[in-house]
Amino acid sequence: MKGREKIAALTAYDYPTARLLDECGVPLLLVGDSLGMVVLGYPDTTHVTMQEMLHHTRAVARACPGALIVADLPFGSYETPGAGVANARRLVEAGAEAVKAEGGRAIAGQARAIVDAGIPFMGHLGMLPQHVREEGGYHIKGKSDEERDALHHDADALEAAGVFAIVLELVAPPVARELTARMAVPTIGIGSGADCDGQILVTSDLFGTSPGRIPRHVQPSRLGDAMRAAVAAWKAGL
Ligand code: KIV
């Protein structure tokens, strides 16, 4: 789809949402570890376990979407190439068709081993939510020359490892534009400007139903308000 049409990607963590998004023709569904915050009530994604990822991947896979199902390798599940391959295989057995993990040069060995095992791999650069505790928050990456150069080197390492796409999260838009122009594989942006090959959002942020703060790059719908109004109307009519 690179260069032909914008790639729409959304997160899905359960069967009904996967069905709805598939009916809408979304071509890529990510069982993201963001489910830790928006479904399971954790403070960040570092608490999400492999068991939880498998449970939600199975639920999404039961919807048999036409969309490509990508599942996140959770925190601590890809410390070595061997562990990455073993856990990627478990996600595939649960119904994922591809996996995603966070990092560039630091995990290029894991990415290559997973691709060599026959499992399509999606990269994730920029702000890496699994590192939020070290980083002390969710900050834009690529504002300094040093960060810009690091992003280019990381993207090159992932491309050489054989990834089929790279998520760019909170990357300074001029750097996201440069990477998109330079790379053969598609970039899927989130909070990284309009010039990526595609865009991904956490679906409950888009719906306006996320329990926490909705990030600035999302213009949420009023679905959360509609749900509250439905409950209030039902209660009032008892
Ligand atoms: O877990 C997730 O939802 C993600 C997206 C934000 C890209 O990784």
Coordinates of C-alpha atoms and ligand atoms in Angstrom, one line a residue:
M1 CA 0.0 0.0 0.0
K2 CA 3.0 2.3 0.4
G3 CA 2.8 5.2 -2.1
R4 CA -0.7 4.0 -3.2
E5 CA -3.1 4.7 -0.3
K6 CA -2.9 5.7 3.3
I7 CA -2.8 2.7 5.7
A8 CA -5.4 2.8 8.4
A9 CA -4.5 0.8 11.5
L10 CA -6.4 0.6 14.9
T11 CA -6.0 -1.4 18.0
A12 CA -8.4 -4.3 18.9
Y13 CA -8.4 -6.3 22.1
D14 CA -11.7 -8.2 21.9
Y15 CA -14.0 -10.0 19.6
P16 CA -16.8 -7.4 19.1
T17 CA -14.4 -4.6 18.4
A18 CA -12.4 -6.7 15.9
R19 CA -15.6 -7.5 14.1
L20 CA -16.7 -3.9 14.0
L21 CA -13.4 -2.6 12.8
D22 CA -13.2 -5.3 10.2
E23 CA -16.7 -4.4 8.9
C24 CA -15.3 -0.8 8.5
G25 CA -12.5 -2.1 6.3
V26 CA -9.6 -1.3 8.6
P27 CA -6.7 -3.4 7.0
L28 CA -4.5 -3.8 10.1
L29 CA -5.7 -4.6 13.6
L30 CA -3.1 -4.4 16.4
V31 CA -3.6 -6.4 19.6
G32 CA -1.5 -3.7 21.3
D33 CA -0.1 -3.9 24.8
S34 CA -1.9 -0.6 25.3
L35 CA -4.6 -2.9 26.5
G36 CA -2.9 -2.8 29.8
M37 CA -4.0 0.7 30.3
V38 CA -7.3 1.0 28.4
V39 CA -8.7 -2.5 29.3
L40 CA -6.9 -3.9 32.3
G41 CA -6.4 -0.7 34.4
Y42 CA -2.6 -0.9 34.7
P43 CA -0.6 2.4 35.0
D44 CA 1.5 1.5 31.9
T45 CA 2.3 -1.3 29.5
T46 CA 5.2 -2.8 31.5
H47 CA 2.7 -4.8 33.6
V48 CA 1.1 -6.7 30.7
T49 CA 1.9 -10.4 30.7
M50 CA 2.3 -12.9 27.8
Q51 CA -0.8 -14.7 29.1
E52 CA -2.8 -11.5 28.8
M53 CA -1.6 -10.9 25.3
L54 CA -2.5 -14.5 24.3
H55 CA -6.0 -14.2 25.8
H56 CA -6.7 -11.0 23.9
T57 CA -5.1 -12.2 20.7
R58 CA -7.3 -15.3 20.7
A59 CA -10.4 -13.1 21.2
V60 CA -9.5 -10.9 18.2
A61 CA -8.6 -13.9 16.1
R62 CA -12.1 -15.5 16.8
A63 CA -13.5 -12.6 14.7
C64 CA -11.7 -14.0 11.7
P65 CA -11.1 -10.5 10.4
G66 CA -10.0 -9.9 6.8
A67 CA -7.5 -7.4 8.4
L68 CA -4.0 -8.4 9.2
I69 CA -3.8 -9.3 12.9
V70 CA -0.5 -8.0 14.6
A71 CA 0.1 -8.7 18.2
D72 CA 2.5 -7.0 20.6
L73 CA 5.3 -8.9 22.3
P74 CA 4.9 -7.6 25.8
F75 CA 7.6 -6.2 28.1
G76 CA 10.3 -8.8 29.0
S77 CA 9.2 -11.3 26.4
Y78 CA 12.0 -10.7 23.9
E79 CA 15.1 -10.2 25.9
T80 CA 17.0 -12.6 23.6
P81 CA 16.5 -13.7 20.0
G82 CA 15.5 -17.2 21.3
A83 CA 12.9 -15.8 23.7
G84 CA 11.6 -13.5 21.0
V85 CA 11.1 -16.4 18.6
A86 CA 9.5 -18.6 21.2
N87 CA 7.0 -15.9 22.3
A88 CA 6.3 -14.8 18.8
R89 CA 5.4 -18.4 18.0
R90 CA 2.9 -18.5 20.9
L91 CA 1.2 -15.3 19.6
V92 CA 1.0 -16.9 16.2
E93 CA -0.6 -20.0 17.7
A94 CA -3.1 -17.7 19.4
G95 CA -4.1 -16.3 16.0
A96 CA -1.7 -13.4 15.3
E97 CA -0.4 -13.2 11.7
A98 CA 2.5 -10.9 12.6
V99 CA 4.2 -9.5 15.8
K100 CA 5.5 -6.1 16.9
A101 CA 8.2 -5.2 19.4
E102 CA 9.7 -2.0 20.5
G103 CA 13.2 -0.8 19.7
G104 CA 15.8 -0.4 16.9
R105 CA 19.4 -1.5 16.9
A106 CA 18.9 -2.9 20.4
I107 CA 16.5 -5.6 19.2
A108 CA 17.6 -6.0 15.6
G109 CA 18.9 -9.5 16.4
Q110 CA 15.5 -10.5 17.8
A111 CA 13.7 -9.0 14.8
R112 CA 15.9 -10.9 12.4
A113 CA 15.5 -14.2 14.3
I114 CA 11.7 -13.8 14.3
V115 CA 11.7 -13.0 10.5
D116 CA 14.0 -16.0 9.9
A117 CA 11.5 -18.1 11.8
G118 CA 8.9 -17.1 9.2
I119 CA 6.9 -14.7 11.4
P120 CA 6.3 -11.2 9.9
F121 CA 7.7 -8.5 12.2
M122 CA 6.6 -4.9 12.6
G123 CA 9.1 -2.4 14.2
H124 CA 8.2 0.3 16.7
L125 CA 10.5 3.4 17.0
G126 CA 10.3 6.8 18.7
M127 CA 8.6 6.9 22.1
L128 CA 8.7 3.4 23.4
P129 CA 5.9 2.9 25.9
Q130 CA 7.7 -0.2 27.4
H131 CA 10.5 2.2 28.4
V132 CA 8.2 4.8 30.0
R133 CA 9.5 4.3 33.5
E134 CA 13.2 4.9 32.4
E135 CA 12.1 7.9 30.3
G136 CA 9.9 9.5 32.9
G137 CA 7.0 10.1 30.5
Y138 CA 5.8 10.2 27.0
H139 CA 8.1 12.6 25.1
I140 CA 8.5 13.5 21.4
K141 CA 11.6 11.9 19.9
G142 CA 13.8 13.4 17.1
K143 CA 14.0 17.0 18.1
S144 CA 17.7 17.0 18.5
D145 CA 20.3 16.0 15.8
E146 CA 21.5 13.2 18.1
E147 CA 17.9 11.7 18.4
R148 CA 17.3 12.3 14.7
D149 CA 20.5 10.4 13.7
A150 CA 19.6 7.6 16.2
L151 CA 16.2 7.2 14.6
H152 CA 17.7 6.9 11.2
H153 CA 20.2 4.3 12.3
D154 CA 17.5 2.3 14.2
A155 CA 15.2 2.4 11.1
D156 CA 18.0 1.1 8.9
A157 CA 18.8 -1.7 11.3
L158 CA 15.1 -2.8 11.4
E159 CA 14.8 -2.6 7.6
A160 CA 17.9 -4.7 7.2
A161 CA 16.4 -7.2 9.7
G162 CA 13.5 -7.7 7.4
V163 CA 10.6 -5.9 9.1
F164 CA 7.5 -5.3 6.9
A165 CA 6.5 -1.9 8.5
I166 CA 7.6 0.4 11.3
V167 CA 5.3 2.2 13.8
L168 CA 6.7 5.7 14.5
E169 CA 5.3 6.9 17.9
L170 CA 5.7 10.5 18.9
V171 CA 8.4 11.2 16.3
A172 CA 9.0 14.8 15.4
P173 CA 7.0 15.2 12.2
P174 CA 10.0 16.4 10.0
V175 CA 12.0 13.3 11.0
A176 CA 8.9 11.0 10.4
R177 CA 8.6 12.6 6.9
E178 CA 12.3 11.9 6.2
L179 CA 12.1 8.3 7.3
T180 CA 8.9 7.8 5.3
A181 CA 10.6 9.1 2.2
R182 CA 13.8 7.1 2.7
M183 CA 12.5 3.7 3.7
A184 CA 11.1 1.0 1.4
V185 CA 8.8 -0.3 4.1
P186 CA 5.7 1.6 5.2
T187 CA 5.8 3.9 8.3
I188 CA 2.7 3.9 10.5
G189 CA 2.6 7.0 12.6
I190 CA 1.0 7.8 15.9
G191 CA 1.4 11.4 17.0
S192 CA 4.1 11.8 14.3
G193 CA 2.5 14.1 11.8
A194 CA 0.5 13.5 8.6
D195 CA 3.3 12.4 6.3
C196 CA 3.7 8.8 7.4
D197 CA 2.4 6.1 5.0
G198 CA -0.3 5.2 7.5
Q199 CA -1.7 6.1 10.9
I200 CA -2.6 4.0 13.9
L201 CA -4.6 5.0 17.0
V202 CA -5.7 3.3 20.2
T203 CA -9.3 2.6 19.3
S204 CA -10.7 3.6 22.6
D205 CA -8.9 7.0 22.3
L206 CA -10.6 7.5 18.9
F207 CA -14.0 6.5 20.4
G208 CA -13.5 8.8 23.4
T209 CA -14.0 5.8 25.8
S210 CA -10.4 5.5 27.2
P211 CA -10.4 5.8 31.0
G212 CA -7.3 8.1 31.2
R213 CA -6.2 11.2 29.5
I214 CA -6.7 11.1 25.7
P215 CA -3.5 12.1 23.9
R216 CA -3.3 15.4 22.1
H217 CA -2.9 13.9 18.6
V218 CA -6.4 12.3 18.8
Q219 CA -9.7 14.1 18.1
P220 CA -12.0 11.7 20.0
S221 CA -15.6 11.0 19.1
R222 CA -18.2 11.5 21.9
L223 CA -19.0 7.8 22.3
G224 CA -18.1 7.8 26.0
D225 CA -20.6 10.6 26.6
A226 CA -23.2 8.7 24.6
M227 CA -22.6 5.6 26.7
R228 CA -23.0 7.6 29.9
A229 CA -26.2 9.2 28.6
A230 CA -27.6 5.8 27.7
V231 CA -27.0 4.5 31.2
A232 CA -28.5 7.7 32.8
A233 CA -31.6 7.4 30.6
W234 CA -32.0 3.7 31.4
K235 CA -31.7 4.4 35.2
A236 CA -34.1 7.3 35.1
G237 CA -36.7 5.1 33.4
L238 CA -36.6 2.2 36.0
Ligands
KIV1 O1 0.1 -0.9 22.1 C1 -0.3 -0.1 21.3 O2 -1.5 0.2 21.2 C2 0.7 0.4 20.3 C3 0.2 1.5 19.4 C4 0.2 2.7 20.2 C5 1.1 1.7 18.2 O3 1.8 0.0 20.3

